[in-house]
Short mmCIF file of C-alpha atoms in Angstrom, two decimals:
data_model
loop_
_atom_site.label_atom_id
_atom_site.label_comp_id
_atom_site.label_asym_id
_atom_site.label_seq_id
_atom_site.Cartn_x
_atom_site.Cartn_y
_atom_site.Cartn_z
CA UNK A 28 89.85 122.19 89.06
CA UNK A 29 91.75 121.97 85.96
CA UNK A 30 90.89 125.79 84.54
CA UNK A 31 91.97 127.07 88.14
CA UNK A 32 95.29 124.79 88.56
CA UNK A 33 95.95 126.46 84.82
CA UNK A 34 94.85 130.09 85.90
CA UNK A 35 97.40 129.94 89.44
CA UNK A 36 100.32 128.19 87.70
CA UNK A 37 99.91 131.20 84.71
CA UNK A 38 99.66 133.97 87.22
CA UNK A 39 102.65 132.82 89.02
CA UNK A 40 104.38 132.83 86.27
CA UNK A 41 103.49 135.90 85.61
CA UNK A 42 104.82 137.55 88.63
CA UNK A 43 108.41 135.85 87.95
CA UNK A 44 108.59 136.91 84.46
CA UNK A 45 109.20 140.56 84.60
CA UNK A 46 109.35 141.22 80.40
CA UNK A 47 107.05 138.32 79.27
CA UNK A 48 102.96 137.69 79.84
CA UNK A 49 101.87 134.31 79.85
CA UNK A 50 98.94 132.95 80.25
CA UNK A 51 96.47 129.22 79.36
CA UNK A 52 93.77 129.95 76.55
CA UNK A 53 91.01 127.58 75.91
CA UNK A 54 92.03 124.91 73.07
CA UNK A 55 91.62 125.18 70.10
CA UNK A 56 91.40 129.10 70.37
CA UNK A 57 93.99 129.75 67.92
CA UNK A 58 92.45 129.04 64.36
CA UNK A 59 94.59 126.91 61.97
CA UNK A 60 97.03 124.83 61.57
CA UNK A 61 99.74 126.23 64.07
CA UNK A 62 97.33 125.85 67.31
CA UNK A 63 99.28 122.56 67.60
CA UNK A 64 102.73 124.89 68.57
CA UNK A 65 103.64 125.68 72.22
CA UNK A 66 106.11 126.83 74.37
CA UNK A 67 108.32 123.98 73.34
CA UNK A 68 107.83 123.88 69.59
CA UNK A 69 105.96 120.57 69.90
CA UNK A 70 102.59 119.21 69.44
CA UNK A 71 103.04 117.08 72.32
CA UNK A 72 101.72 119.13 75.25
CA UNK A 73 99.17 118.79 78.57
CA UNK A 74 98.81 122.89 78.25
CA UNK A 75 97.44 124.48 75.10
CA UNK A 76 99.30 127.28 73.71
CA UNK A 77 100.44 130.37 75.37
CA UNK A 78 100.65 134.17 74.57
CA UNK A 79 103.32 136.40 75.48
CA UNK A 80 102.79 140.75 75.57
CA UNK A 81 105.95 142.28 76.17
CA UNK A 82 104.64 145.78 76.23
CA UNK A 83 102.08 145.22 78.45
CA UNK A 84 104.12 143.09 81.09
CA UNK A 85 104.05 145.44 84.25
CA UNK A 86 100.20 146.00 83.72
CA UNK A 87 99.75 142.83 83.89
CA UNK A 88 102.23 141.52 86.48
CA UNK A 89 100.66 144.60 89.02
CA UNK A 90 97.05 143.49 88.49
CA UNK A 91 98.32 139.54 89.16
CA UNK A 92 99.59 141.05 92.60
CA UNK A 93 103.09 140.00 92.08
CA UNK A 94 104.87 139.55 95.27
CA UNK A 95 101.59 140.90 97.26
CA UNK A 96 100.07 138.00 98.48
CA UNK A 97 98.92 134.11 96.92
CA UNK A 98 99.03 133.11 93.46
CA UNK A 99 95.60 133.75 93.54
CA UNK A 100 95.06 137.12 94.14
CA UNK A 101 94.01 139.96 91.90
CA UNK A 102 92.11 139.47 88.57
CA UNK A 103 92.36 135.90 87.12
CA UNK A 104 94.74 136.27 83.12
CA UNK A 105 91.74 134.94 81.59
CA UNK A 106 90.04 138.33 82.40
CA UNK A 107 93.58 140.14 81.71
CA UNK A 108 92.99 139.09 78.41
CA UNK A 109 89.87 140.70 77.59
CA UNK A 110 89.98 143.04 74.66
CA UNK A 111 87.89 145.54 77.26
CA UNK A 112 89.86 145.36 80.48
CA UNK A 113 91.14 148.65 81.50
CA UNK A 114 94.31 146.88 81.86
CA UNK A 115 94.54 145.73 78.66
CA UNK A 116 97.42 147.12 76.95
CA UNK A 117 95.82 148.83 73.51
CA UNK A 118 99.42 149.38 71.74
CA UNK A 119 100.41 147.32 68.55
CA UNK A 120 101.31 143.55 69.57
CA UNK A 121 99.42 143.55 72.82
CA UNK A 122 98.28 139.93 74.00
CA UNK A 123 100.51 138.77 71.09
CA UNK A 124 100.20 135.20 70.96
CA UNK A 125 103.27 133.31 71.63
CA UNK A 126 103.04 131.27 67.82
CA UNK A 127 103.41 133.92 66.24
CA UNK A 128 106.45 135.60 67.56
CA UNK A 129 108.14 131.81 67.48
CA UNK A 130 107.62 131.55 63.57
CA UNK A 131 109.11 135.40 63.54
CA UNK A 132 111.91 134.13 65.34
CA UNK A 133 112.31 131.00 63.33
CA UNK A 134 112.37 133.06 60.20
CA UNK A 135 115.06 135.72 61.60
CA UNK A 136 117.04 132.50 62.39
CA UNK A 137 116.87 130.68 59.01
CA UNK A 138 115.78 133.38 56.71
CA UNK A 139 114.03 130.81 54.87
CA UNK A 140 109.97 129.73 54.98
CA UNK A 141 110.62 126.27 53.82
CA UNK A 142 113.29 125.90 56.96
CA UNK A 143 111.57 127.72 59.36
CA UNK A 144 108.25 125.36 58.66
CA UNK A 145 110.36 122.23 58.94
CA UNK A 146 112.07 123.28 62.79
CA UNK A 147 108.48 123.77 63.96
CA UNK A 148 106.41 120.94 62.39
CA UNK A 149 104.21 122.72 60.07
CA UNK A 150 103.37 123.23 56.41
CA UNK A 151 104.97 126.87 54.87
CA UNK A 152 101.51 127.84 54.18
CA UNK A 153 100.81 127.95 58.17
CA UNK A 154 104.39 130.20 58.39
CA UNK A 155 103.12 132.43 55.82
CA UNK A 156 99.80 133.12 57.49
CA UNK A 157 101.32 133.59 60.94
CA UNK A 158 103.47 135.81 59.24
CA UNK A 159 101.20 138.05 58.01
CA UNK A 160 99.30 138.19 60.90
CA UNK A 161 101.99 139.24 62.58
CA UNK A 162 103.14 141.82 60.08
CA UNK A 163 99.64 143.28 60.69
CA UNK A 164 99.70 143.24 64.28
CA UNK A 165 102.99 145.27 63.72
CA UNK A 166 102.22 147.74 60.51
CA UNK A 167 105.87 146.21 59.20
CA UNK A 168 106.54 143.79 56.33
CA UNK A 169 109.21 142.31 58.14
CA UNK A 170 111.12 139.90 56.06
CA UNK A 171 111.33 140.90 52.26
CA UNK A 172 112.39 138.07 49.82
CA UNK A 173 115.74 138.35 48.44
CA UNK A 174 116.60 136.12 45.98
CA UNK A 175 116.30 132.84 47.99
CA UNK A 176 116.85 134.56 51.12
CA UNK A 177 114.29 136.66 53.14
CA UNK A 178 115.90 139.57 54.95
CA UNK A 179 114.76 141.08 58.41
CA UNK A 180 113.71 145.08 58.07
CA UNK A 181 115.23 146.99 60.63
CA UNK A 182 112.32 146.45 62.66
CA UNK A 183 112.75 142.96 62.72
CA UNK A 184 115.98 143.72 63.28
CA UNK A 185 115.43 145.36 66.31
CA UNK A 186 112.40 143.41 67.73
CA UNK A 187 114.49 140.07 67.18
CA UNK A 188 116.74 140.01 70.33
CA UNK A 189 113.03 140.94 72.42
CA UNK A 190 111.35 138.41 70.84
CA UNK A 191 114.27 135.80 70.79
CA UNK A 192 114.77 135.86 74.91
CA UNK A 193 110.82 136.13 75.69
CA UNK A 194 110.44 132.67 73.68
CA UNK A 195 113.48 131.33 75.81
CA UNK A 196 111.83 132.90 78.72
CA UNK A 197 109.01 130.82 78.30
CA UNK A 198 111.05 127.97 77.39
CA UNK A 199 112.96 128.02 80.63
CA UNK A 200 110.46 128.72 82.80
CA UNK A 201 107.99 125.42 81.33
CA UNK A 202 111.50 123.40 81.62
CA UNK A 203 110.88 123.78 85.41
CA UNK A 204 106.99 122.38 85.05
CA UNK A 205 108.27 119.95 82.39
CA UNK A 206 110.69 118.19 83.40
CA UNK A 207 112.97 117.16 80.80
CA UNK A 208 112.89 112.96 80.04
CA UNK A 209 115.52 112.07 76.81
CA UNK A 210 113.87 108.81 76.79
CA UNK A 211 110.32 110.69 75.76
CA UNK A 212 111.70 113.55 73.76
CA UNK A 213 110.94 114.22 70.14
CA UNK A 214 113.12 117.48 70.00
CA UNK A 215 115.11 118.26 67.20
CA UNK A 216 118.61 120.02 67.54
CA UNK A 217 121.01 121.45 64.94
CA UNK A 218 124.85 120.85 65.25
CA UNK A 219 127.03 122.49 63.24
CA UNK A 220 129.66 119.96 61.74
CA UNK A 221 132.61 119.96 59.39
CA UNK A 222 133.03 117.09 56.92
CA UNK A 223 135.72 115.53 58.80
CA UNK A 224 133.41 116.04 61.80
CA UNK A 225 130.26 113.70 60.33
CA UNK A 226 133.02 111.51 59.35
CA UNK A 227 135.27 111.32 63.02
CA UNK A 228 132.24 112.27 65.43
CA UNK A 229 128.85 112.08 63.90
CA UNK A 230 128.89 108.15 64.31
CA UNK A 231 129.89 108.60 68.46
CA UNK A 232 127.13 111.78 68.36
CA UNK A 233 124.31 109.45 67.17
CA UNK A 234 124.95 106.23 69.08
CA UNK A 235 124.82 108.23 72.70
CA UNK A 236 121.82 110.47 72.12
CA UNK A 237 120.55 107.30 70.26
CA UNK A 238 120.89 105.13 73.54
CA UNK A 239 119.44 107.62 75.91
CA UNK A 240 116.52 109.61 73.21
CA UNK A 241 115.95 106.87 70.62
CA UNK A 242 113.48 109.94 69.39
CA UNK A 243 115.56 112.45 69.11
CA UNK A 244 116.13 113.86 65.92
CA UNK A 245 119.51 115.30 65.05
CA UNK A 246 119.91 117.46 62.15
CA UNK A 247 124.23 118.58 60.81
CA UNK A 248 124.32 121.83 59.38
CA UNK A 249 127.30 122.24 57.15
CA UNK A 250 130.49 124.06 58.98
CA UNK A 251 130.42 127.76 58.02
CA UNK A 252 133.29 129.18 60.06
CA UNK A 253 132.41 132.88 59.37
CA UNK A 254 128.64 132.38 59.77
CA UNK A 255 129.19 130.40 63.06
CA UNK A 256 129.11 133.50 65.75
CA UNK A 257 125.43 134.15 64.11
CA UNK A 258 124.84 130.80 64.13
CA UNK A 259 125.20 130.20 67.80
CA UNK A 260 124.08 134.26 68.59
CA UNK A 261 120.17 133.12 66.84
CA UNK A 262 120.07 129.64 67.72
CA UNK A 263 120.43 128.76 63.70
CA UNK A 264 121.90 125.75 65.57
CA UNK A 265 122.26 124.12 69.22
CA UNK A 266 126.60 123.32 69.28
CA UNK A 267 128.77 123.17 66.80
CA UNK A 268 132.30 121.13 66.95
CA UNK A 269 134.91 122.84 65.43
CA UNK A 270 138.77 123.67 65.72
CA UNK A 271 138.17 126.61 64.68
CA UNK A 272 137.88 129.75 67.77
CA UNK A 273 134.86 131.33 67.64
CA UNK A 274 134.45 135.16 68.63
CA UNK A 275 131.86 135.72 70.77
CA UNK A 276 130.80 134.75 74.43
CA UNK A 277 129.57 131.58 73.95
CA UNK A 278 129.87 128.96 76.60
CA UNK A 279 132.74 125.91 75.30
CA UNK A 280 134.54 122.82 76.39
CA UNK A 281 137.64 121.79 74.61
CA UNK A 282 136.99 118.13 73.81
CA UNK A 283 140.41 117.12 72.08
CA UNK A 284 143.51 118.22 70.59
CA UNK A 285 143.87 117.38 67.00
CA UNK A 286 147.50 116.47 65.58
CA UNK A 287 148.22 116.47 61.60
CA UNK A 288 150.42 114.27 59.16
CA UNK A 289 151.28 113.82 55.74
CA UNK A 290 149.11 111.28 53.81
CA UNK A 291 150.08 109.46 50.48
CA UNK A 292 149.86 105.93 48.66
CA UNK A 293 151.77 103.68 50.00
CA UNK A 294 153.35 103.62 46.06
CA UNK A 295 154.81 107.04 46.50
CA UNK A 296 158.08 107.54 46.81
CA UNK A 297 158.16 109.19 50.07
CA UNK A 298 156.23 106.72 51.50
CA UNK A 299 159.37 105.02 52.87
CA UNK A 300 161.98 107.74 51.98
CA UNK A 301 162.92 110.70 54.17
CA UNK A 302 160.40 113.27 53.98
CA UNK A 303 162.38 116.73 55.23
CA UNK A 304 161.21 119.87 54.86
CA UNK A 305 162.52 120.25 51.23
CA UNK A 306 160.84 117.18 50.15
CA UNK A 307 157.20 118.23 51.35
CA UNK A 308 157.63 121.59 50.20
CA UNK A 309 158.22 119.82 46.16
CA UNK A 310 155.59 117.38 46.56
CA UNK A 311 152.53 117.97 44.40
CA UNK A 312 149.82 118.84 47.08
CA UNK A 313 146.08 118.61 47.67
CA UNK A 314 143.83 120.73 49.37
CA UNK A 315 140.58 120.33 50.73
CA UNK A 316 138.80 123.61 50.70
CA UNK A 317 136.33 122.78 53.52
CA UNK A 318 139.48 122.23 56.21
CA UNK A 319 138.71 124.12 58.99
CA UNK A 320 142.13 123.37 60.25
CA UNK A 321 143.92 125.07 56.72
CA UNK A 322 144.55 128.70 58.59
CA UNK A 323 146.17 126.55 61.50
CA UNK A 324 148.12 124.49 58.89
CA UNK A 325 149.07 127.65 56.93
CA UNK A 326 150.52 129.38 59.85
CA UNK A 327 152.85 126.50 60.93
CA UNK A 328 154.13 126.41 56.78
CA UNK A 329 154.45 130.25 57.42
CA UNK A 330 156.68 129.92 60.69
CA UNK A 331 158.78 127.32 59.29
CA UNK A 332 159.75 129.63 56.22
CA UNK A 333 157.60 126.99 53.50
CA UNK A 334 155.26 128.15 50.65
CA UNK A 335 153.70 125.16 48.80
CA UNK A 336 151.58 125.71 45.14
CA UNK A 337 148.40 123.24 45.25
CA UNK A 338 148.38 120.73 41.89
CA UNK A 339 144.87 119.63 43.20
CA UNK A 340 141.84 121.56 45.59
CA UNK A 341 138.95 119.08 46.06
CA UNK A 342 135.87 120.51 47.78
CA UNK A 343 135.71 117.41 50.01
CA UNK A 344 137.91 114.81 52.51
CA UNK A 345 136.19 112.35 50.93
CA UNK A 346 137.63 112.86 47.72
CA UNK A 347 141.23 112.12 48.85
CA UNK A 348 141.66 108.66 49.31
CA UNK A 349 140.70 107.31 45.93
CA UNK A 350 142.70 110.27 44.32
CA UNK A 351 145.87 109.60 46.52
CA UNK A 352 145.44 105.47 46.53
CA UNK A 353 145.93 106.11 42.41
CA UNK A 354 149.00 108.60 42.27
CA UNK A 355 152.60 108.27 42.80
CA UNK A 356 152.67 111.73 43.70
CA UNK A 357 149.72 113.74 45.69
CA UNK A 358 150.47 113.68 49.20
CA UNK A 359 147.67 115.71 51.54
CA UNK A 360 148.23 117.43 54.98
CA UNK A 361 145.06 116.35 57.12
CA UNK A 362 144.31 115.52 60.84
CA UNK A 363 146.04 112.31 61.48
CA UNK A 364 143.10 110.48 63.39
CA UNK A 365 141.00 110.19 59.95
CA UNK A 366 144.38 109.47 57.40
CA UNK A 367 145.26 106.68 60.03
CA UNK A 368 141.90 105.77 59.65
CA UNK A 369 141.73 105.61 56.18
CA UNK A 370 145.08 103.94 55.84
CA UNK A 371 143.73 100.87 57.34
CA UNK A 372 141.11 100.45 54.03
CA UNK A 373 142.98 102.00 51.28
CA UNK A 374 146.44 101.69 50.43
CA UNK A 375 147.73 104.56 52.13
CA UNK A 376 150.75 106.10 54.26
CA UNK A 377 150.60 108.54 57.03
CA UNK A 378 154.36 110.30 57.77
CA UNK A 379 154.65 112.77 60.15
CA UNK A 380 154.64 116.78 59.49
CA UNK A 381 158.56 117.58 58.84
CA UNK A 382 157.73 120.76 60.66
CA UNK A 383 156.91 121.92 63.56
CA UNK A 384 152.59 122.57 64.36
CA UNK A 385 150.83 123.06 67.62
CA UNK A 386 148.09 120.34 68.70
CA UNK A 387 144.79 121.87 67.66
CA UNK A 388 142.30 122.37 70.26
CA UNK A 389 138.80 120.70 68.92
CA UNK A 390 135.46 122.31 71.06
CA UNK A 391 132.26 122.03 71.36
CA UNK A 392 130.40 125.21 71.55
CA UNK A 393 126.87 125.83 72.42
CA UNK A 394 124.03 128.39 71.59
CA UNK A 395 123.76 131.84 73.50
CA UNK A 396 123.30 130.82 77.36
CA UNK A 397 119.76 133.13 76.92
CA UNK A 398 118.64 130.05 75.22
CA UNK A 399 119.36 127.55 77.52
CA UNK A 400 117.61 124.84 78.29
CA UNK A 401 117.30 121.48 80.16
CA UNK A 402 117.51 119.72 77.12
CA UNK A 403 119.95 121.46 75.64
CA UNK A 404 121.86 120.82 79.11
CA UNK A 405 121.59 117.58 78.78
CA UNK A 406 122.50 117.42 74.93
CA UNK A 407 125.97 119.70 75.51
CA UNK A 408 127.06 117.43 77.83
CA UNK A 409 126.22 113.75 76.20
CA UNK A 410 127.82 114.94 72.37
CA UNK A 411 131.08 116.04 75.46
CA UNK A 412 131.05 112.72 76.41
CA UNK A 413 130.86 111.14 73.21
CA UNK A 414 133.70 112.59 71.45
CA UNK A 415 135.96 112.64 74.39
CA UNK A 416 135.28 108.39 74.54
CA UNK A 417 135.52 108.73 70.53
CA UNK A 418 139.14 107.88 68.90
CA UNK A 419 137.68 109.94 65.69
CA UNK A 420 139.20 107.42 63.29
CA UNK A 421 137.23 106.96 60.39
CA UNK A 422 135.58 102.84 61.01
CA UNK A 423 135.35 100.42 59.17
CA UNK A 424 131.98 98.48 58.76
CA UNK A 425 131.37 94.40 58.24
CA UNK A 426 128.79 93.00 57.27
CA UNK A 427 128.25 91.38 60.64
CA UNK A 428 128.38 94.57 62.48
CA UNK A 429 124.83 95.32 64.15
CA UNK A 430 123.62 98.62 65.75
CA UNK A 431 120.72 100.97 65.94
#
């Protein structure tokens, strides 16, 4: 009962697929350590893993009888299968199983082994033997190691986007069988995240997914404005919360508009005094040179007719309120939800810009919508909730405060 409930539900599948193959091998039929990946890129699965042919697709759908008659008609995808079927598609990557071409497309995404291993829960050994099975099903290398990065050959180049929407394919169409539970998921998901984004939103991120997936597992990949579009085009990550735009057509919400102000110790003598446009401009400054906000900032000095010379550029917000507690001079220009924040544990001062700058738009974008999935449905719309009901302000912890 159980090998023909597998064999219908595969060859209707089949027949709604029209670029992907997919159908229920016996367990334990793929040798090794990776046997335990499947369409989801977990080991917890009723179905054992799947294989996916994109060449051989129309063969296959034709002799499954697609739109002819019952999901049981024609020749049963166990026979398909067959290295001697006169169906079988003979070309290179024929009956490819599905493991492999996820570890190719976890490599194109990370261009690293080591991460690619981690995002599907196996050792870098098992990547580099799927690997090299697949670069012999495909008479390519691949992926040649550059210095600590391993970059695609122009056939992986061109295979990616193929490979890339028949794993989603597969993806989407088990999210219909499967249907998605937060409370029971062990997924991972990547979102991209400035500093000033762990520090504002990361705490509101964890404590919703927290309450509804307490096995989640979240993972921040540090902001990389330029890399972002490639980001979100491979799936490197899930979303990413930034107020920077992003080129590209990715789907978006804005989630809040982000003001600025002028933060110093409360010793300095602006603190209290009249900070015009003439005073900022002579102040000895601080930059951050992770501020995603700085172009927006530097276009507002530009329209108001101000250049300022940096005395200090710090590679992180977390630098600046030690450094500006302890001078009488460093002031810093920073989204005003974290300085206020900060002002309330360090002795600090937040003035307002003595110029004019637009409320930046902070959004949450998601992965290409060829990925999409329940889960990621669900996710886009709980971190949206989160940071709307989030003030951002950097918190102060007691020691009586309790929470997961």
């Amino acid at each position: 009962m159980a090998a023909a409930a597998d064999s219908v539900m595969a060859n209707s599948f089949v027949r709604s697929v029209s670029r992907v193959e997919c159908h229920v091998r016996k367990p334990g039929s793929f040798a090794g350590p990776l046997c335990i990946i499947n369409a989801y890129g977990s080991a917890r699965t009723p179905y054992p893993p799947a294989t996916v042919s994109v060449a051989g697709a129309a063969q296959l759908r034709q002799s499954a009888g697609a739109g002819s008659g019952p999901a049981d008609q024609g020749p049963p995808v166990q026979e398909l299968c067959h290295p001697h079927h006169p169906h079988r598609d003979r070309r290179a990557g024929a009956g490819m199983d599905l493991n492999l071409i996820r570890v190719f497309v976890a490599v194109a995404e990370t261009r690293s082994l080591t991460t690619a291993a981690a995002r599907l829960y196996v050792t870098q050994p098992a990547v580099s033997q799927a690997l090299g099975r697949l670069r012999r099903e495909l008479d390519d290398p691949l992926f040649r190691r550059v210095g600590r990065v391993m970059e695609p050959t122009p056939l992986a180049e061109s295979v990616y986007p193929g490979f890339r929407e028949a794993v989603a394919a597969v993806d989407r169409t088990l999210d219909g069988v499967h249907r998605f539970d937060p409370a029971d998921s062990e997924r991972t998901f990547r979102i991209a995240l400035s500093e000033l984004g762990e520090i504002g939103w990361l705490p509101a991120i964890v404590r919703a997914v927290r309450a509804h997936a307490p096995a989640m597992r979240i993972e921040v990949a540090p902001m990389d404005v330029l890399a972002l579009p490639e980001w979100l085009a491979r799936g490197t990550v899930d979303l990413a919360v930034t107020p920077s735009p992003v080129p590209g057509r990715f789907e978006k919400v804005v989630l809040k508009t982000q003001g600025y102000g002028v933060v110093m110790s409360a010793r300095h003598p602006l603190a209290d005094g009249p900070l015009d446009l003439a005073a900022y401009a002579s102040a000895a400054h601080v930059v951050v040179a992770s501020d995603s906000g700085a172009p927006a900032v530097g276009q507002a000095l530009r329209n108001a007719g101000v250049t300022i010379e940096p005395r200090v550029a710090a590679n992180h917000f977390a630098a600046l309120p030690p450094l500006l507690a302890g001078s009488r001079d460093l002031i810093a220009t920073m989204p005003d939800t974290i300085a206020e924040g900060w002002a309330r544990t360090w002795p600090l001062v937040v003035r307002p810009l003595p110029f004019e700058m637009p409320a930046i738009d902070v959004s949450l974008y998601r992965r290409s919508t060829t990925q999409h999935t329940a889960a990621l449905d669900w996710l886009f719309g709980t971190v949206a909730h989160a940071i709307r009901g989030s003030s951002g302000r950097f918190q102060v912890i007691h020691g009586d405060a309790t929470g997961p």
